[in-house]
Short mmCIF file of C-alpha atoms in Angstrom, two decimals:
data_model
loop_
_atom_site.label_atom_id
_atom_site.label_comp_id
_atom_site.label_asym_id
_atom_site.label_seq_id
_atom_site.Cartn_x
_atom_site.Cartn_y
_atom_site.Cartn_z
CA UNK K 1 -9.31 10.38 10.04
CA UNK K 2 -9.15 10.16 6.00
CA UNK K 3 -5.50 12.25 5.13
CA UNK K 4 -4.99 13.09 1.78
CA UNK K 5 -2.16 14.36 -0.45
CA UNK K 6 -3.97 16.11 -3.33
CA UNK K 7 -2.13 18.26 -6.50
CA UNK K 8 0.19 17.57 -9.50
CA UNK K 9 2.85 15.34 -9.08
CA UNK K 10 5.53 16.83 -6.90
CA UNK K 11 3.00 20.09 -5.44
CA UNK K 12 0.82 17.67 -4.07
CA UNK K 13 -0.86 19.59 -0.59
CA UNK K 14 -2.63 17.96 2.41
CA UNK K 15 -6.08 17.42 2.78
CA UNK K 16 -8.64 15.79 4.49
CA UNK K 17 -11.89 13.66 3.95
CA UNK K 18 -14.79 14.95 6.11
CA UNK K 19 -17.74 12.35 6.64
CA UNK K 20 -19.38 13.80 4.19
CA UNK K 21 -16.90 12.64 2.00
CA UNK K 22 -15.60 16.72 1.24
CA UNK K 23 -12.38 17.10 0.48
CA UNK K 24 -10.92 19.49 2.59
CA UNK K 25 -7.57 22.07 2.84
CA UNK K 26 -5.06 21.10 5.91
CA UNK K 27 -2.32 23.12 4.35
CA UNK K 28 -2.55 26.00 6.89
CA UNK K 29 -2.41 22.89 9.84
CA UNK K 30 0.76 20.75 8.09
CA UNK K 31 3.17 21.00 5.45
CA UNK K 32 2.64 17.53 4.28
CA UNK K 33 1.22 13.96 5.39
CA UNK K 34 4.45 13.09 5.77
CA UNK K 35 7.52 12.39 8.34
CA UNK K 36 6.69 14.30 11.57
CA UNK K 37 3.18 14.87 10.44
CA UNK K 38 2.27 11.53 11.31
CA UNK K 39 3.82 11.48 14.66
CA UNK K 40 1.18 10.70 17.51
CA UNK K 41 1.03 14.26 19.40
CA UNK K 42 0.67 15.59 15.49
CA UNK K 43 -2.29 13.79 14.40
CA UNK K 44 -3.97 14.32 17.96
CA UNK K 45 -3.53 17.97 16.95
CA UNK K 46 -4.92 17.37 13.98
CA UNK K 47 -7.75 15.30 14.92
CA UNK K 48 -9.02 18.18 17.10
CA UNK K 49 -9.52 20.21 14.14
CA UNK K 50 -13.35 20.24 13.36
CA UNK K 51 -13.21 19.83 9.26
CA UNK K 52 -16.05 22.05 8.92
CA UNK K 53 -13.83 24.63 9.30
CA UNK K 54 -11.52 23.57 6.74
CA UNK K 55 -11.58 25.04 3.17
CA UNK K 56 -13.60 22.86 0.55
CA UNK K 57 -11.50 21.91 -2.20
CA UNK K 58 -12.66 22.88 -5.86
CA UNK K 59 -13.39 20.79 -8.46
CA UNK K 60 -11.63 16.97 -8.83
CA UNK K 61 -7.57 17.08 -8.11
CA UNK K 62 -5.22 14.39 -9.06
CA UNK K 63 -4.91 12.38 -5.64
CA UNK K 64 -1.13 11.73 -4.69
CA UNK K 65 0.13 8.83 -3.31
CA UNK K 66 -1.17 9.45 0.67
CA UNK K 67 2.25 9.22 2.42
CA UNK K 68 4.90 12.19 1.72
CA UNK K 69 8.67 11.38 1.12
CA UNK K 70 8.36 8.11 2.03
CA UNK K 71 11.85 6.81 3.40
CA UNK K 72 11.18 2.98 3.65
CA UNK K 73 8.97 1.27 1.31
CA UNK K 74 9.42 -2.71 3.06
CA UNK K 75 7.01 -5.17 2.04
CA UNK K 76 6.47 -8.72 3.00
CA UNK K 77 6.16 -11.74 0.73
CA UNK K 78 3.77 -14.45 0.54
CA UNK K 79 1.47 -13.78 3.57
CA UNK K 80 -1.56 -15.22 3.17
CA UNK K 81 -1.97 -18.61 3.75
CA UNK K 82 -3.86 -18.84 0.59
CA UNK K 83 -1.36 -17.34 -1.24
CA UNK K 84 1.41 -19.30 -0.58
CA UNK K 85 -0.41 -22.07 -1.51
CA UNK K 86 -1.03 -20.74 -4.77
CA UNK K 87 2.34 -20.03 -5.10
CA UNK K 88 3.58 -23.35 -4.35
CA UNK K 89 5.71 -22.25 -1.87
CA UNK K 90 5.81 -23.61 1.77
CA UNK K 91 4.21 -21.23 4.37
CA UNK K 92 7.27 -19.37 5.78
CA UNK K 93 8.52 -19.57 9.39
CA UNK K 94 8.99 -15.78 9.64
CA UNK K 95 7.95 -12.85 7.69
CA UNK K 96 9.71 -12.82 4.03
CA UNK K 97 11.29 -8.87 3.18
CA UNK K 98 12.52 -7.24 0.31
CA UNK K 99 12.16 -3.91 -0.82
CA UNK K 100 10.24 -1.68 -3.70
CA UNK K 101 12.30 1.98 -4.23
CA UNK K 102 10.74 4.67 -2.93
CA UNK K 103 10.95 5.73 -6.84
CA UNK K 104 7.79 3.44 -7.73
CA UNK K 105 5.33 5.30 -5.49
CA UNK K 106 2.69 7.04 -7.75
CA UNK K 107 -0.92 8.12 -6.85
CA UNK K 108 -4.24 5.50 -6.79
CA UNK K 109 -5.49 7.01 -9.59
CA UNK K 110 -2.40 7.51 -12.23
CA UNK K 111 -0.85 5.15 -14.64
CA UNK K 112 0.70 1.94 -13.75
CA UNK K 113 3.35 1.76 -17.22
CA UNK K 114 4.24 -2.20 -18.27
CA UNK K 115 8.14 -2.60 -18.52
CA UNK K 116 10.18 -2.17 -21.75
CA UNK K 117 10.80 -5.88 -22.59
CA UNK K 118 8.08 -6.86 -19.73
CA UNK K 119 6.33 -9.93 -20.50
CA UNK K 120 5.03 -11.05 -17.06
CA UNK K 121 3.72 -7.81 -15.66
CA UNK K 122 0.75 -8.28 -12.51
CA UNK K 123 -1.07 -7.56 -9.56
CA UNK K 124 -1.32 -7.87 -5.71
CA UNK K 125 -3.51 -6.21 -3.85
CA UNK K 126 -2.50 -5.13 -0.18
CA UNK K 127 -2.76 -4.07 3.13
CA UNK K 128 -0.21 -1.06 3.33
CA UNK K 129 1.01 0.26 6.85
CA UNK K 130 2.36 3.92 7.95
CA UNK K 131 4.37 4.28 10.28
CA UNK K 132 3.85 6.83 13.11
CA UNK K 133 6.83 6.77 15.52
CA UNK K 134 10.10 5.15 15.41
CA UNK K 135 10.17 1.49 16.07
CA UNK K 136 13.40 0.35 16.87
CA UNK K 137 13.74 -3.26 18.46
CA UNK K 138 9.35 -2.63 19.07
CA UNK K 139 7.87 -5.57 21.10
CA UNK K 140 5.05 -7.10 19.51
CA UNK K 141 3.16 -5.55 22.50
CA UNK K 142 3.83 -2.48 21.84
CA UNK K 143 4.23 -2.49 17.62
CA UNK K 144 0.47 -0.53 17.20
CA UNK K 145 2.06 2.33 19.14
CA UNK K 146 4.33 2.67 16.11
CA UNK K 147 1.23 2.62 13.43
CA UNK K 148 0.23 6.33 12.52
CA UNK K 149 -2.77 4.32 10.00
CA UNK K 150 -3.44 2.04 7.01
CA UNK K 151 -3.53 2.46 3.15
CA UNK K 152 -4.33 0.41 -0.06
CA UNK K 153 -1.58 -0.57 -1.99
CA UNK K 154 -0.84 -2.12 -5.51
CA UNK K 155 1.90 -3.66 -5.12
CA UNK K 156 2.69 -4.26 -8.91
CA UNK K 157 5.27 -7.19 -10.17
CA UNK K 158 6.85 -7.94 -13.03
CA UNK K 159 7.48 -11.92 -12.34
CA UNK K 160 9.94 -12.42 -15.45
CA UNK K 161 12.08 -9.55 -13.87
CA UNK K 162 11.31 -11.14 -10.23
CA UNK K 163 11.47 -14.92 -10.32
CA UNK K 164 13.89 -15.56 -13.86
CA UNK K 165 16.39 -12.68 -13.64
CA UNK K 166 18.93 -14.07 -10.70
CA UNK K 167 16.66 -14.33 -7.91
CA UNK K 168 16.30 -10.75 -7.22
CA UNK K 169 12.50 -10.09 -6.02
CA UNK K 170 13.53 -6.71 -6.16
CA UNK K 171 14.36 -6.86 -9.56
CA UNK K 172 10.39 -7.26 -10.88
CA UNK K 173 9.80 -4.68 -7.82
CA UNK K 174 10.66 -1.82 -8.47
CA UNK K 175 10.01 -0.28 -12.11
CA UNK K 176 8.63 2.61 -11.91
CA UNK K 177 5.25 3.06 -11.45
CA UNK K 178 4.87 -0.16 -9.47
CA UNK K 179 3.57 1.53 -6.32
CA UNK K 180 0.33 3.02 -6.09
CA UNK K 181 -0.65 4.23 -2.68
CA UNK K 182 -3.74 5.04 -1.50
CA UNK K 183 -6.45 6.78 -1.76
CA UNK K 184 -6.69 7.53 1.95
CA UNK K 185 -4.12 7.00 4.96
CA UNK K 186 -6.67 6.05 7.24
CA UNK K 187 -5.96 6.43 10.88
CA UNK K 188 -5.93 3.79 13.05
CA UNK K 189 -8.27 5.34 15.36
CA UNK K 190 -10.71 4.29 12.47
CA UNK K 191 -9.59 0.20 11.73
CA UNK K 192 -9.87 -1.23 15.22
CA UNK K 193 -9.11 -4.50 13.60
CA UNK K 194 -7.18 -4.67 10.65
CA UNK K 195 -7.07 -7.85 10.37
CA UNK K 196 -10.58 -8.65 9.21
CA UNK K 197 -10.57 -6.11 6.25
CA UNK K 198 -11.91 -7.99 2.82
CA UNK K 199 -9.64 -6.82 -0.17
CA UNK K 200 -10.34 -7.42 -3.92
CA UNK K 201 -8.57 -6.59 -7.63
CA UNK K 202 -10.45 -6.67 -11.14
CA UNK K 203 -8.92 -6.33 -14.51
CA UNK K 204 -10.58 -4.69 -17.15
CA UNK K 205 -14.42 -6.01 -14.86
CA UNK K 206 -13.10 -9.61 -14.11
CA UNK K 207 -12.92 -10.30 -10.33
CA UNK K 208 -8.96 -11.70 -10.13
CA UNK K 209 -8.54 -11.76 -6.10
CA UNK K 210 -11.48 -12.19 -3.52
CA UNK K 211 -9.74 -11.97 -0.07
CA UNK K 212 -9.13 -10.98 3.62
CA UNK K 213 -6.81 -10.53 6.03
CA UNK K 214 -8.29 -12.34 7.84
CA UNK K 215 -5.36 -15.14 6.00
CA UNK K 216 -2.80 -13.18 7.06
CA UNK K 217 0.32 -15.45 8.42
CA UNK K 218 2.11 -13.00 10.09
CA UNK K 219 -0.26 -9.41 11.45
CA UNK K 220 0.61 -6.14 11.89
CA UNK K 221 1.68 -6.03 14.87
CA UNK K 222 4.14 -9.38 14.42
CA UNK K 223 5.40 -7.40 10.90
CA UNK K 224 5.89 -4.17 12.53
CA UNK K 225 8.00 -5.31 15.47
CA UNK K 226 10.05 -8.54 13.25
CA UNK K 227 11.19 -5.39 10.50
CA UNK K 228 12.24 -3.93 13.41
CA UNK K 229 14.79 -5.69 14.68
CA UNK K 230 16.78 -5.71 11.85
CA UNK K 231 16.04 -2.26 10.53
CA UNK K 232 14.77 1.13 12.30
CA UNK K 233 11.59 2.50 10.78
CA UNK K 234 10.68 6.17 11.08
CA UNK K 235 7.40 8.10 10.82
CA UNK K 236 6.41 8.36 6.86
CA UNK K 237 7.60 5.09 6.55
CA UNK K 238 5.11 2.01 4.77
CA UNK K 239 4.97 -1.76 4.90
CA UNK K 240 2.98 -3.32 2.68
CA UNK K 241 2.03 -6.43 3.85
CA UNK K 242 1.64 -9.07 1.44
CA UNK K 243 -1.28 -11.08 -1.05
CA UNK K 244 -4.83 -13.02 -1.58
CA UNK K 245 -4.23 -15.62 -3.94
CA UNK K 246 -5.81 -14.53 -7.46
CA UNK K 247 -2.54 -12.79 -8.99
CA UNK K 248 -2.24 -13.14 -12.55
CA UNK K 249 0.57 -16.05 -12.25
CA UNK K 250 -1.26 -17.84 -10.13
CA UNK K 251 -3.99 -17.98 -12.85
CA UNK K 252 -4.05 -21.70 -15.25
CA UNK K 253 -3.12 -20.43 -17.69
CA UNK K 254 -1.15 -17.59 -16.45
CA UNK K 255 -2.79 -14.11 -17.15
CA UNK K 256 -0.50 -11.36 -16.96
CA UNK K 257 -0.82 -7.39 -18.07
CA UNK K 258 -0.62 -5.44 -21.04
CA UNK K 259 -1.26 -1.58 -22.11
CA UNK K 260 -4.48 -0.22 -22.34
CA UNK K 261 -6.02 -2.39 -18.89
CA UNK K 262 -8.00 -1.23 -16.50
CA UNK K 263 -7.41 -2.38 -12.40
CA UNK K 264 -9.89 -1.53 -9.73
CA UNK K 265 -8.84 -3.10 -6.27
CA UNK K 266 -9.87 -1.90 -2.28
CA UNK K 267 -9.75 -2.88 0.78
CA UNK K 268 -12.69 -2.32 3.47
CA UNK K 269 -12.76 0.85 4.90
CA UNK K 270 -9.65 2.04 3.03
CA UNK K 271 -10.79 3.35 -0.18
CA UNK K 272 -10.66 1.49 -3.75
CA UNK K 273 -7.60 2.51 -6.99
CA UNK K 274 -8.22 3.17 -9.56
CA UNK K 275 -5.26 2.41 -12.76
CA UNK K 276 -4.80 2.30 -16.36
CA UNK K 277 -1.34 0.62 -17.69
CA UNK K 278 0.31 2.21 -20.41
CA UNK K 279 3.37 1.46 -22.30
CA UNK K 280 6.27 2.86 -20.34
CA UNK K 281 8.58 5.72 -22.52
#
């Protein structure tokens, strides 16, 4: 299934995209694509519904982040061999973890703000994992049982804040609008192997990132299991799993975003995002 949230900011409704690409309203069956709606039994109920029986959504509403009421937004750094090489950093022995505040989450087509005093705002196309069942001390073998599905994430980052302001990555990762998510939450039955997905990102029509989840250092079950040893993961929590090479920081010389530019990014099977950069209010 391709699950969607649509409508004005703060008023999103649940939807599903049918096989023909038509957006249909799910609000008679679930209040939001969030929390308990992502439990295995809840997804089984939604999967049993004939999409043709649902009302089609009129017009072209705003598409919101594909998961609502996210409790935790956990990220993995330096998780692609070719990106670690690009950054000139050793391949980590264990996953590098940091958090993005949920206040940074926006829809896949919403504007991205260039923060005040920013000089090094950057892009990162990433595979997102959406948790569908509480995970606490889970094994690698059982980790897939706790995954509801996957989505596209743009882990927007301000490198000066991240690297040059005291060593806390969170400073450069959590600015408002720095977490575009969606357009869809694609459930695991449609993505048989999340480790063979092509991904790309371009700015103003120039391709910067061309990669694949094949070069991930730590795969999906390893990541879910590893994080669950340090914190419990609840339904609706989101994990961003790292980016392939081609970020602005890795260009020679480095290239960073400025207001008035357009980012487009996609992962095969998971849809495409598009954002315009604007000055922060």
